[in-house]
PDB file of C-alpha atoms in Angstrom:
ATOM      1  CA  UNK A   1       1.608  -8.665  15.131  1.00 71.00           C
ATOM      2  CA  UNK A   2       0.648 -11.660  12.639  1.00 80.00           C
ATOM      3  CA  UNK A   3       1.482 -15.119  13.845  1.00 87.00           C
ATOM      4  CA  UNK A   4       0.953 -18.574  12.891  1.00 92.00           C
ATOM      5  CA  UNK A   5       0.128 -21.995  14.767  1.00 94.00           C
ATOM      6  CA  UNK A   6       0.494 -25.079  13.064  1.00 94.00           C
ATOM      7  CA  UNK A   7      -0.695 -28.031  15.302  1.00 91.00           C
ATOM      8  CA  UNK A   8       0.939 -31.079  15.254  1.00 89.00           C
ATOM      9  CA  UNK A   9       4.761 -31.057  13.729  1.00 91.00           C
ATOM     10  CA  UNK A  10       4.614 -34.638  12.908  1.00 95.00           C
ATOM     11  CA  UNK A  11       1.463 -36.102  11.322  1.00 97.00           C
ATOM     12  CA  UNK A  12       1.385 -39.684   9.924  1.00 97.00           C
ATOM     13  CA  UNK A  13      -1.452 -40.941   7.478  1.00 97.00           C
ATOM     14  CA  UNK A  14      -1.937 -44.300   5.849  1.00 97.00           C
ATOM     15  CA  UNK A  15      -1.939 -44.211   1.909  1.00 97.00           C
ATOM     16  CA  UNK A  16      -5.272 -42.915   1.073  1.00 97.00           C
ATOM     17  CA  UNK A  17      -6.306 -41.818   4.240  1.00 97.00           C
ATOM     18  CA  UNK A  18      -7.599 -38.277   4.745  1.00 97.00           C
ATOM     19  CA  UNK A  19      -4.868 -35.567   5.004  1.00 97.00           C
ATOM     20  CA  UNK A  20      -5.702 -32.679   7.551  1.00 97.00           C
ATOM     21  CA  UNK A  21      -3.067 -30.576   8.608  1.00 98.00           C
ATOM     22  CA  UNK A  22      -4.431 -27.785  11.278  1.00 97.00           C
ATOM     23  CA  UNK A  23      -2.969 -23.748  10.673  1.00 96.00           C
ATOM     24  CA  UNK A  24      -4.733 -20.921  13.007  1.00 96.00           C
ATOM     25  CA  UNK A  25      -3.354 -17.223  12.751  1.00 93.00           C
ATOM     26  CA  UNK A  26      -3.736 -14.227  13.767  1.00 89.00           C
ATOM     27  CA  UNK A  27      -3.655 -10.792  12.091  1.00 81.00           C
ATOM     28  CA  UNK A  28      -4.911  -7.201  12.454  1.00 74.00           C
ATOM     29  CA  UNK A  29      -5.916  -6.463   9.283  1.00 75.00           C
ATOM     30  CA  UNK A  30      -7.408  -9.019   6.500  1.00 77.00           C
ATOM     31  CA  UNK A  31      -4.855 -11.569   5.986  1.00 83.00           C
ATOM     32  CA  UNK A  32      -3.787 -13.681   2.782  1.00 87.00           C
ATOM     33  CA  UNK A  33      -3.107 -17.277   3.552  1.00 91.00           C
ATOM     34  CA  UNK A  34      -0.859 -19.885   2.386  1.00 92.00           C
ATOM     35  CA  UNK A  35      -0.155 -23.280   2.316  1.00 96.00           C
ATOM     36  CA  UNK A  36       3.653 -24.326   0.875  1.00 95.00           C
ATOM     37  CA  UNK A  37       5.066 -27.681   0.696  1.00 96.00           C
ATOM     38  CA  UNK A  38       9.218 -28.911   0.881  1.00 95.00           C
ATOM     39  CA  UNK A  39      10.800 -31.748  -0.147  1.00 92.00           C
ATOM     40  CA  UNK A  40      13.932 -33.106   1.185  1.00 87.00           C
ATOM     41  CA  UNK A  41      17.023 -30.719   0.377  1.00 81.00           C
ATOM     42  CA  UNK A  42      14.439 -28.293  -1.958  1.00 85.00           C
ATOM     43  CA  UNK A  43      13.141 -25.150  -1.271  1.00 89.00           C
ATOM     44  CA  UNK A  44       9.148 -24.078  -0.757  1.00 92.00           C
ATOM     45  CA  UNK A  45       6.699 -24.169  -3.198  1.00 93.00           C
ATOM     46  CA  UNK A  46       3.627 -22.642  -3.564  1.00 92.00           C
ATOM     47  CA  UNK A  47       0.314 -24.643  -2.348  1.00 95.00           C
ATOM     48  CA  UNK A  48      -2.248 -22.796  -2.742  1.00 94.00           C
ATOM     49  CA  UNK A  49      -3.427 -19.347  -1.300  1.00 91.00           C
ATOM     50  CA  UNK A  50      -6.593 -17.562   0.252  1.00 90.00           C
ATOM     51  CA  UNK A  51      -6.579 -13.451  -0.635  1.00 85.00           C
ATOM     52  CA  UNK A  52     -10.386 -12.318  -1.006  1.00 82.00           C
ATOM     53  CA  UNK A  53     -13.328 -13.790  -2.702  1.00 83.00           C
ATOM     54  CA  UNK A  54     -14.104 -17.782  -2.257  1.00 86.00           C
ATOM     55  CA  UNK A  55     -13.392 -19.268   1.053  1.00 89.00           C
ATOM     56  CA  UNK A  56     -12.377 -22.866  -0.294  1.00 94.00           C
ATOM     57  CA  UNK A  57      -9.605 -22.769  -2.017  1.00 94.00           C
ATOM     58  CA  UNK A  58      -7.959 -25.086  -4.299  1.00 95.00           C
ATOM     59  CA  UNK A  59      -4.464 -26.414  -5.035  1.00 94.00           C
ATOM     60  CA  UNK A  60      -2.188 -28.310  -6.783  1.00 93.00           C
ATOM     61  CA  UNK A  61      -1.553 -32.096  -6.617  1.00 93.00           C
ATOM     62  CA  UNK A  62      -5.169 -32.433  -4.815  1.00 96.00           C
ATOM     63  CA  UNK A  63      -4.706 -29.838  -1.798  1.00 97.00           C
ATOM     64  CA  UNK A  64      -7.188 -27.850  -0.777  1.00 97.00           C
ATOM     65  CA  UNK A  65      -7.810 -25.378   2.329  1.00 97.00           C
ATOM     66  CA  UNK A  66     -10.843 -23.570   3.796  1.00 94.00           C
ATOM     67  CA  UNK A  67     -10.465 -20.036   5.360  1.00 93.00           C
ATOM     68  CA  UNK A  68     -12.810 -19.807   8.159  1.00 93.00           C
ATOM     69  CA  UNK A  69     -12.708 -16.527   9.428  1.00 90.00           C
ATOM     70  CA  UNK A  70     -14.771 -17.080  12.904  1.00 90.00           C
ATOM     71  CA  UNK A  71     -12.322 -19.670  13.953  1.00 92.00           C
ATOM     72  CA  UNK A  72      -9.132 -18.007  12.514  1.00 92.00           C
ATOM     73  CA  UNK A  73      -8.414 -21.261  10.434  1.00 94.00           C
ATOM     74  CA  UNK A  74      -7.059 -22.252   7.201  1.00 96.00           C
ATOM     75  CA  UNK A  75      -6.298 -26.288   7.696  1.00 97.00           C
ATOM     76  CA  UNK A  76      -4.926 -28.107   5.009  1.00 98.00           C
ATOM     77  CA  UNK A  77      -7.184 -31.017   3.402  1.00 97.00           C
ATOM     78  CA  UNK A  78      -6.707 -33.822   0.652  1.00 97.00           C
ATOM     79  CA  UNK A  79      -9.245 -36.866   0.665  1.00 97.00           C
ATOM     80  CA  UNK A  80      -6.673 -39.492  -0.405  1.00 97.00           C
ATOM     81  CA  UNK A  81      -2.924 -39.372   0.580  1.00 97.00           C
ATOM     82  CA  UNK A  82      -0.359 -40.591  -1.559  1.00 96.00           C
ATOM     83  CA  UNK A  83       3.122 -41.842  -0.977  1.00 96.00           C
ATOM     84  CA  UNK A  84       4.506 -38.771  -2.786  1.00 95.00           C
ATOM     85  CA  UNK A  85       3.062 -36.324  -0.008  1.00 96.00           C
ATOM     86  CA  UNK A  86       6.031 -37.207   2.298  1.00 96.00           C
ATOM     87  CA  UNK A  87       7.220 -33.698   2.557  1.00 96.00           C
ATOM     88  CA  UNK A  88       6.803 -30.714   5.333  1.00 96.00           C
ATOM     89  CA  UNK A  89       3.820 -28.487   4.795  1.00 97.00           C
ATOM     90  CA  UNK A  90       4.602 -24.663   6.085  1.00 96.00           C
ATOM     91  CA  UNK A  91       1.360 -22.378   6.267  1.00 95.00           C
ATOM     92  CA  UNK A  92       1.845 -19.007   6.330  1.00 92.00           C
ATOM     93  CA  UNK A  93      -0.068 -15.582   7.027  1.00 89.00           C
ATOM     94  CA  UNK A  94       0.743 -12.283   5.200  1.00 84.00           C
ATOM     95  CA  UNK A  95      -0.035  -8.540   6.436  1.00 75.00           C
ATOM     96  CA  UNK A  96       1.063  -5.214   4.598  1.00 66.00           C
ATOM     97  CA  UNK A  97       2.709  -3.101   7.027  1.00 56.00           C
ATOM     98  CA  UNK A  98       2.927   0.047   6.066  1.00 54.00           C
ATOM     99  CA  UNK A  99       1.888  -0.816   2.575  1.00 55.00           C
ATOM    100  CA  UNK A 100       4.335  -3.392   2.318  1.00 62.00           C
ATOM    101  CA  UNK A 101       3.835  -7.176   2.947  1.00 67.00           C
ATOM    102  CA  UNK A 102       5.227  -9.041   5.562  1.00 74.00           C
ATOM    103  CA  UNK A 103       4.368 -12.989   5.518  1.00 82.00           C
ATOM    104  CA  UNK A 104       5.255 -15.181   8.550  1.00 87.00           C
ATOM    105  CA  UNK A 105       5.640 -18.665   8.563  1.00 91.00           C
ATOM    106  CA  UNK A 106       4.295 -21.268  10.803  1.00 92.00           C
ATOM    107  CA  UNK A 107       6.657 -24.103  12.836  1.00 92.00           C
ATOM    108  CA  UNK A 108       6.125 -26.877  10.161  1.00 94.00           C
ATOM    109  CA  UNK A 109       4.343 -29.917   9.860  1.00 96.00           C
ATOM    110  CA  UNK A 110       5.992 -33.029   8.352  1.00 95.00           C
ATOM    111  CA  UNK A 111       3.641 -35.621   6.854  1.00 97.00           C
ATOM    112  CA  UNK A 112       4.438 -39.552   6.620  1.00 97.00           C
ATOM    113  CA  UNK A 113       2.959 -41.017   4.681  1.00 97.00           C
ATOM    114  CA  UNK A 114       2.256 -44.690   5.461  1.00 96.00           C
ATOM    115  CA  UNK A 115       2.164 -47.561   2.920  1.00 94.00           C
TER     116      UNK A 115
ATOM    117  CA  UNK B   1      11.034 -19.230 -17.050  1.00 68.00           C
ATOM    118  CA  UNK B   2      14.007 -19.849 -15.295  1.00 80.00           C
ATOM    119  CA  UNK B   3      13.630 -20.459 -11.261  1.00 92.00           C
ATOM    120  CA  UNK B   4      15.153 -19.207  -8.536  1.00 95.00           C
ATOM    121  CA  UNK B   5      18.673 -20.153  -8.330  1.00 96.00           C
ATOM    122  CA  UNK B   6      20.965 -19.865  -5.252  1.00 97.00           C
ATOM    123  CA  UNK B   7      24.465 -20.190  -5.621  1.00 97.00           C
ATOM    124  CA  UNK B   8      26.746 -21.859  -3.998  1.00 97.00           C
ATOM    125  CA  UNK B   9      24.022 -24.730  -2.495  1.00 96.00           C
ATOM    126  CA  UNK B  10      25.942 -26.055   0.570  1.00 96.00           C
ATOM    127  CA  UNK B  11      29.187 -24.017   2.311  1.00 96.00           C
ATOM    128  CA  UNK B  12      31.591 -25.217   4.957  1.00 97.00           C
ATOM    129  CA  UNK B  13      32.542 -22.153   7.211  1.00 97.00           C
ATOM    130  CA  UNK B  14      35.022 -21.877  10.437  1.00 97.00           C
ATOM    131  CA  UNK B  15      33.605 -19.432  13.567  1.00 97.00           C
ATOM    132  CA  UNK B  16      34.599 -16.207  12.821  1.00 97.00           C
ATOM    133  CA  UNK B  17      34.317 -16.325   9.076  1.00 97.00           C
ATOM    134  CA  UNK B  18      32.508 -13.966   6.891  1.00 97.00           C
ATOM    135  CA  UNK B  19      30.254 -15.566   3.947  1.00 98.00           C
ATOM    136  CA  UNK B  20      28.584 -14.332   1.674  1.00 98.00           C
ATOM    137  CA  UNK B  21      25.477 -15.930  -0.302  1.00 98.00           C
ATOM    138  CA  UNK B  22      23.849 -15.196  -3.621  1.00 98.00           C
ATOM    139  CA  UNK B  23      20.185 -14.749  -5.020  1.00 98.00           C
ATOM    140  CA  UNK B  24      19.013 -14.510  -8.740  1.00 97.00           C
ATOM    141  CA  UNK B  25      15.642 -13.903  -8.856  1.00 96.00           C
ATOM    142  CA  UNK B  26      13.269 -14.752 -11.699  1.00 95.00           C
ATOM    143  CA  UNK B  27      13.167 -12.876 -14.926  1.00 94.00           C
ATOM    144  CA  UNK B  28      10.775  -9.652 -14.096  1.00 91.00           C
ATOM    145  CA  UNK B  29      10.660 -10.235 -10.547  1.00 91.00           C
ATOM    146  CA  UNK B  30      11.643  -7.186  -8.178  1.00 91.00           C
ATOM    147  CA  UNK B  31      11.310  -8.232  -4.663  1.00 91.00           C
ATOM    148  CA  UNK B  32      13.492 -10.713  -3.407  1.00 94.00           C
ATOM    149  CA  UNK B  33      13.204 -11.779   0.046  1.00 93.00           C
ATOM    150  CA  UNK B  34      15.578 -13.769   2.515  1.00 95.00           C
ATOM    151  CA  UNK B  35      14.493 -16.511   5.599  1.00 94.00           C
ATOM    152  CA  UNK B  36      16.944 -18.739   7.753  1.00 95.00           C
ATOM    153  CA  UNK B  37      15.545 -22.306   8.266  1.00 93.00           C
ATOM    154  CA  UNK B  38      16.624 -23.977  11.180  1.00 91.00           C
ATOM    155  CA  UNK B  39      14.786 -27.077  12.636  1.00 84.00           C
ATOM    156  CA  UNK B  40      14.279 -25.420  16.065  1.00 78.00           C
ATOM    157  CA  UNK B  41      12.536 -21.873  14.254  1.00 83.00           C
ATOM    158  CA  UNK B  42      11.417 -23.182  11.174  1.00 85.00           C
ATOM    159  CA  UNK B  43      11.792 -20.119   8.384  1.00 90.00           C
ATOM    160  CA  UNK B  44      12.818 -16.732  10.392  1.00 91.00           C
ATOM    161  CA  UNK B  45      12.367 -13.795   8.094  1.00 90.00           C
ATOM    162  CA  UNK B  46      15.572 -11.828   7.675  1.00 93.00           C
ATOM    163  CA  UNK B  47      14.858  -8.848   4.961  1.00 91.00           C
ATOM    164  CA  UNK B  48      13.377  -7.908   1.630  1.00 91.00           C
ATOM    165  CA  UNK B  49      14.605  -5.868  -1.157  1.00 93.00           C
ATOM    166  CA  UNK B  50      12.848  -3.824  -3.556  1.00 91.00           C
ATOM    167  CA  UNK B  51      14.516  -2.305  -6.548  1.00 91.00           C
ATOM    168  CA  UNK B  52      17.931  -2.066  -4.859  1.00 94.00           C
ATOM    169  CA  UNK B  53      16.206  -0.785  -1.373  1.00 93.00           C
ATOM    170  CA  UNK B  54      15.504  -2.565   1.982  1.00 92.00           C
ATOM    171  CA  UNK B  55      11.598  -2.515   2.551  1.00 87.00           C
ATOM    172  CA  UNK B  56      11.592  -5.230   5.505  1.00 84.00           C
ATOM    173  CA  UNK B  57      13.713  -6.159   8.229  1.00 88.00           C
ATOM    174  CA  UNK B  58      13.242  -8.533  10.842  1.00 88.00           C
ATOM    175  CA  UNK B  59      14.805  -9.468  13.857  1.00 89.00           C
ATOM    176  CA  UNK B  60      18.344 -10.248  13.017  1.00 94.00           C
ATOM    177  CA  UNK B  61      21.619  -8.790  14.288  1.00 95.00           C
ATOM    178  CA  UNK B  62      23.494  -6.476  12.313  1.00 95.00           C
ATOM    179  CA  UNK B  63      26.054  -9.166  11.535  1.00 97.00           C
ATOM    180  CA  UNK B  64      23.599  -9.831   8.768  1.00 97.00           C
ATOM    181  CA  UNK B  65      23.068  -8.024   6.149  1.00 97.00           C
ATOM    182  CA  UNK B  66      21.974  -7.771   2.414  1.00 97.00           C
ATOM    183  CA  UNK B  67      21.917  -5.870  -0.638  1.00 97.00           C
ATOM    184  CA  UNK B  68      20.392  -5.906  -3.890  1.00 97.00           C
ATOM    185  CA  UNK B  69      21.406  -4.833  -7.767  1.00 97.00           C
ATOM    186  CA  UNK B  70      19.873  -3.148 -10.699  1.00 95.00           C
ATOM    187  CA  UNK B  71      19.086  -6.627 -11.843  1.00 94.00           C
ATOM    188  CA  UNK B  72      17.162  -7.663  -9.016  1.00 94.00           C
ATOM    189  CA  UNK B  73      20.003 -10.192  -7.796  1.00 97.00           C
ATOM    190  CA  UNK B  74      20.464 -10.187  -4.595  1.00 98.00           C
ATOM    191  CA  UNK B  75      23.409 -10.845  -1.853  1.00 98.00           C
ATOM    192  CA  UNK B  76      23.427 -11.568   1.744  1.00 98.00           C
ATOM    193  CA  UNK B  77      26.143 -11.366   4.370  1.00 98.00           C
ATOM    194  CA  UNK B  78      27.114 -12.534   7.264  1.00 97.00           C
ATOM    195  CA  UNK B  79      29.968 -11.402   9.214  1.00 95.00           C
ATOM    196  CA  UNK B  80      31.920 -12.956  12.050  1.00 96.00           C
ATOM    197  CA  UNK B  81      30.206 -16.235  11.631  1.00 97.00           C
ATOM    198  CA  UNK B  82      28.849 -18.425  15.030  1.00 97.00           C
ATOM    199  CA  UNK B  83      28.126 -21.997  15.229  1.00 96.00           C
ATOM    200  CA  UNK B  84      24.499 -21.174  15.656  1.00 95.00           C
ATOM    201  CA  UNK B  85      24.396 -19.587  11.797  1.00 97.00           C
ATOM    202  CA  UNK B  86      24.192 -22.981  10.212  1.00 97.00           C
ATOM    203  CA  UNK B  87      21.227 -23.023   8.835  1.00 96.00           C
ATOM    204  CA  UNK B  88      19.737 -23.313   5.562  1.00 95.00           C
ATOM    205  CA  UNK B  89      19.026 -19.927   4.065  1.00 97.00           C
ATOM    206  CA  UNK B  90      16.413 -19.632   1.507  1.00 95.00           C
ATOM    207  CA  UNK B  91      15.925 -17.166  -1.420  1.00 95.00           C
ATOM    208  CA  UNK B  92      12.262 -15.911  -2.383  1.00 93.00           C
ATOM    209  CA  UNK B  93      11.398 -13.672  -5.274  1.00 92.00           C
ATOM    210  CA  UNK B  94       8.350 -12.307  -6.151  1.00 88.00           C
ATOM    211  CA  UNK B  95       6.624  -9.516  -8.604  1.00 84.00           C
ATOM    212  CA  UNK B  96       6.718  -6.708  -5.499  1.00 74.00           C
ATOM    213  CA  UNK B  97       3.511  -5.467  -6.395  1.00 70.00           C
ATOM    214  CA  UNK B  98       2.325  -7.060  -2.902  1.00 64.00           C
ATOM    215  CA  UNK B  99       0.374  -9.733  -4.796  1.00 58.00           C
ATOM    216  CA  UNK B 100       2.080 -11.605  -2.083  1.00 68.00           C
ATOM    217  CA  UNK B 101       3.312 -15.133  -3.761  1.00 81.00           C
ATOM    218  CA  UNK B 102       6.490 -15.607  -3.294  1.00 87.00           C
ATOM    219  CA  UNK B 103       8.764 -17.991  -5.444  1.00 91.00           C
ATOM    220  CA  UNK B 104      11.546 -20.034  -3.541  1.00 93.00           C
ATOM    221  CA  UNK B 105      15.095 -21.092  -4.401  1.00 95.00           C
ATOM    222  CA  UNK B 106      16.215 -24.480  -3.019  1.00 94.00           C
ATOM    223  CA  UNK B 107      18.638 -22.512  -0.337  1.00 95.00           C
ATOM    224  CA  UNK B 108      22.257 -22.622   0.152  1.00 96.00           C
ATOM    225  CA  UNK B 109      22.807 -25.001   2.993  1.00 96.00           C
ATOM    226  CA  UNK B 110      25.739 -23.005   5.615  1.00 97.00           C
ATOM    227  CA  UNK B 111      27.549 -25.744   8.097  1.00 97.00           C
ATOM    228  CA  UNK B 112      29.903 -23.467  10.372  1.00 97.00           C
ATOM    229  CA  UNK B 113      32.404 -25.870  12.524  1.00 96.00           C
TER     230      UNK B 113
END
């Protein structure tokens, strides 16, 4: 069975400080990746995702994540954080069960950022 | 293109209740997937539809349940409401052709007292 680990549910950062928020998984087969972000009262959106082909990834609004395979990774980076990141970051793992995907979500992380 | 819209967005419902909660994909989109968000289990996955079929189930009672329409919309159900239902249930649609990104709605928030 797939599962995800976020570490840390709470992060704070100081305004444009490094953002790093930490996601490990597990799958049995090749797994896509994703990173989603919500706002207060809103629902997910859509990060950025890993599915084959180039390990660093890139998203909107500055995000990026690396899939590292050996370590079972896919952390969350952006160089500078800005006031507007305030929101709860969600990674998530998908697998196709018999042919049919199944993603799983991780706990949560909620970032503060710090003026 | 139009989101993914939930309707209603916040319900007030007494133990015992039955509710019922409504999904309209986007235009083209097939698939439309439902999670409960609670701040204890973050987003549980509850079941997917695929033209008007279940293809995923997770690990809900059978006091939930869901259906889905020629148009893609989806409903979801919940019978004999407990306190421990509130919870914000979220609406994801996607093309179904596994590409795997799914599109969310902003949830209907569910309070039952």
């Amino acid at each position: 069975a797939q599962s995800v680990t976020q570490l840390g549910s709470h992060v704070s950062v100081s305004e444009g400080a490094l953002v790093l928020l930490r996601c490990n998984y597990s799958s049995s087969v090749p797994p896509y990746l994703f990173w989603y972000v919500q706002y207060p009262n809103q629902g997910l959106q859509l990060l950025l995702k890993y599915t084959t082909g180039a390990t660093l990834v890139k998203g909107i609004n500055g995000f990026e994540a690396e899939f590292k395979k050996s370590e079972t990774s896919f952390h969350l980076t952006k160089p500078s954080a800005h006031m507007s990141d305030a929101a709860e970051y969600f990674c998530a793992v998908s697998d196709r069960p018999g042919g049919y995907q199944k993603v799983t979500f991780g706990i949560g992380t909620k970032l503060q950022v710090i003026p | 293109k139009a989101g993914v819209t939930q309707t209603p967005r916040y319900l007030i419902k007494t133990r015992g209740q039955q509710v019922t909660l409504s999904c309209s994909p986007i235009s083209g989109h097939r698939s439309v997937s439902w999670y409960q968000q609670t701040p204890g289990q973050g987003l549980q996955f509850l079941f997917e539809y695929f033209s008007e079929t279940q293809r995923n189930k997770g690990n809900f009672p059978g006091r939930f349940s869901g259906r889905q329409f020629s148009n893609s919309r989806s409903e979801m159900n919940v019978s004999t409401l407990e306190l421990g239902d509130s919870a914000l249930y979220l609406c994801a649609s996607s093309l179904g052709d596994n590409q795997e990104t799914q599109y969310f709605g902003p949830g209907t928030r569910l309070l039952v007292l």
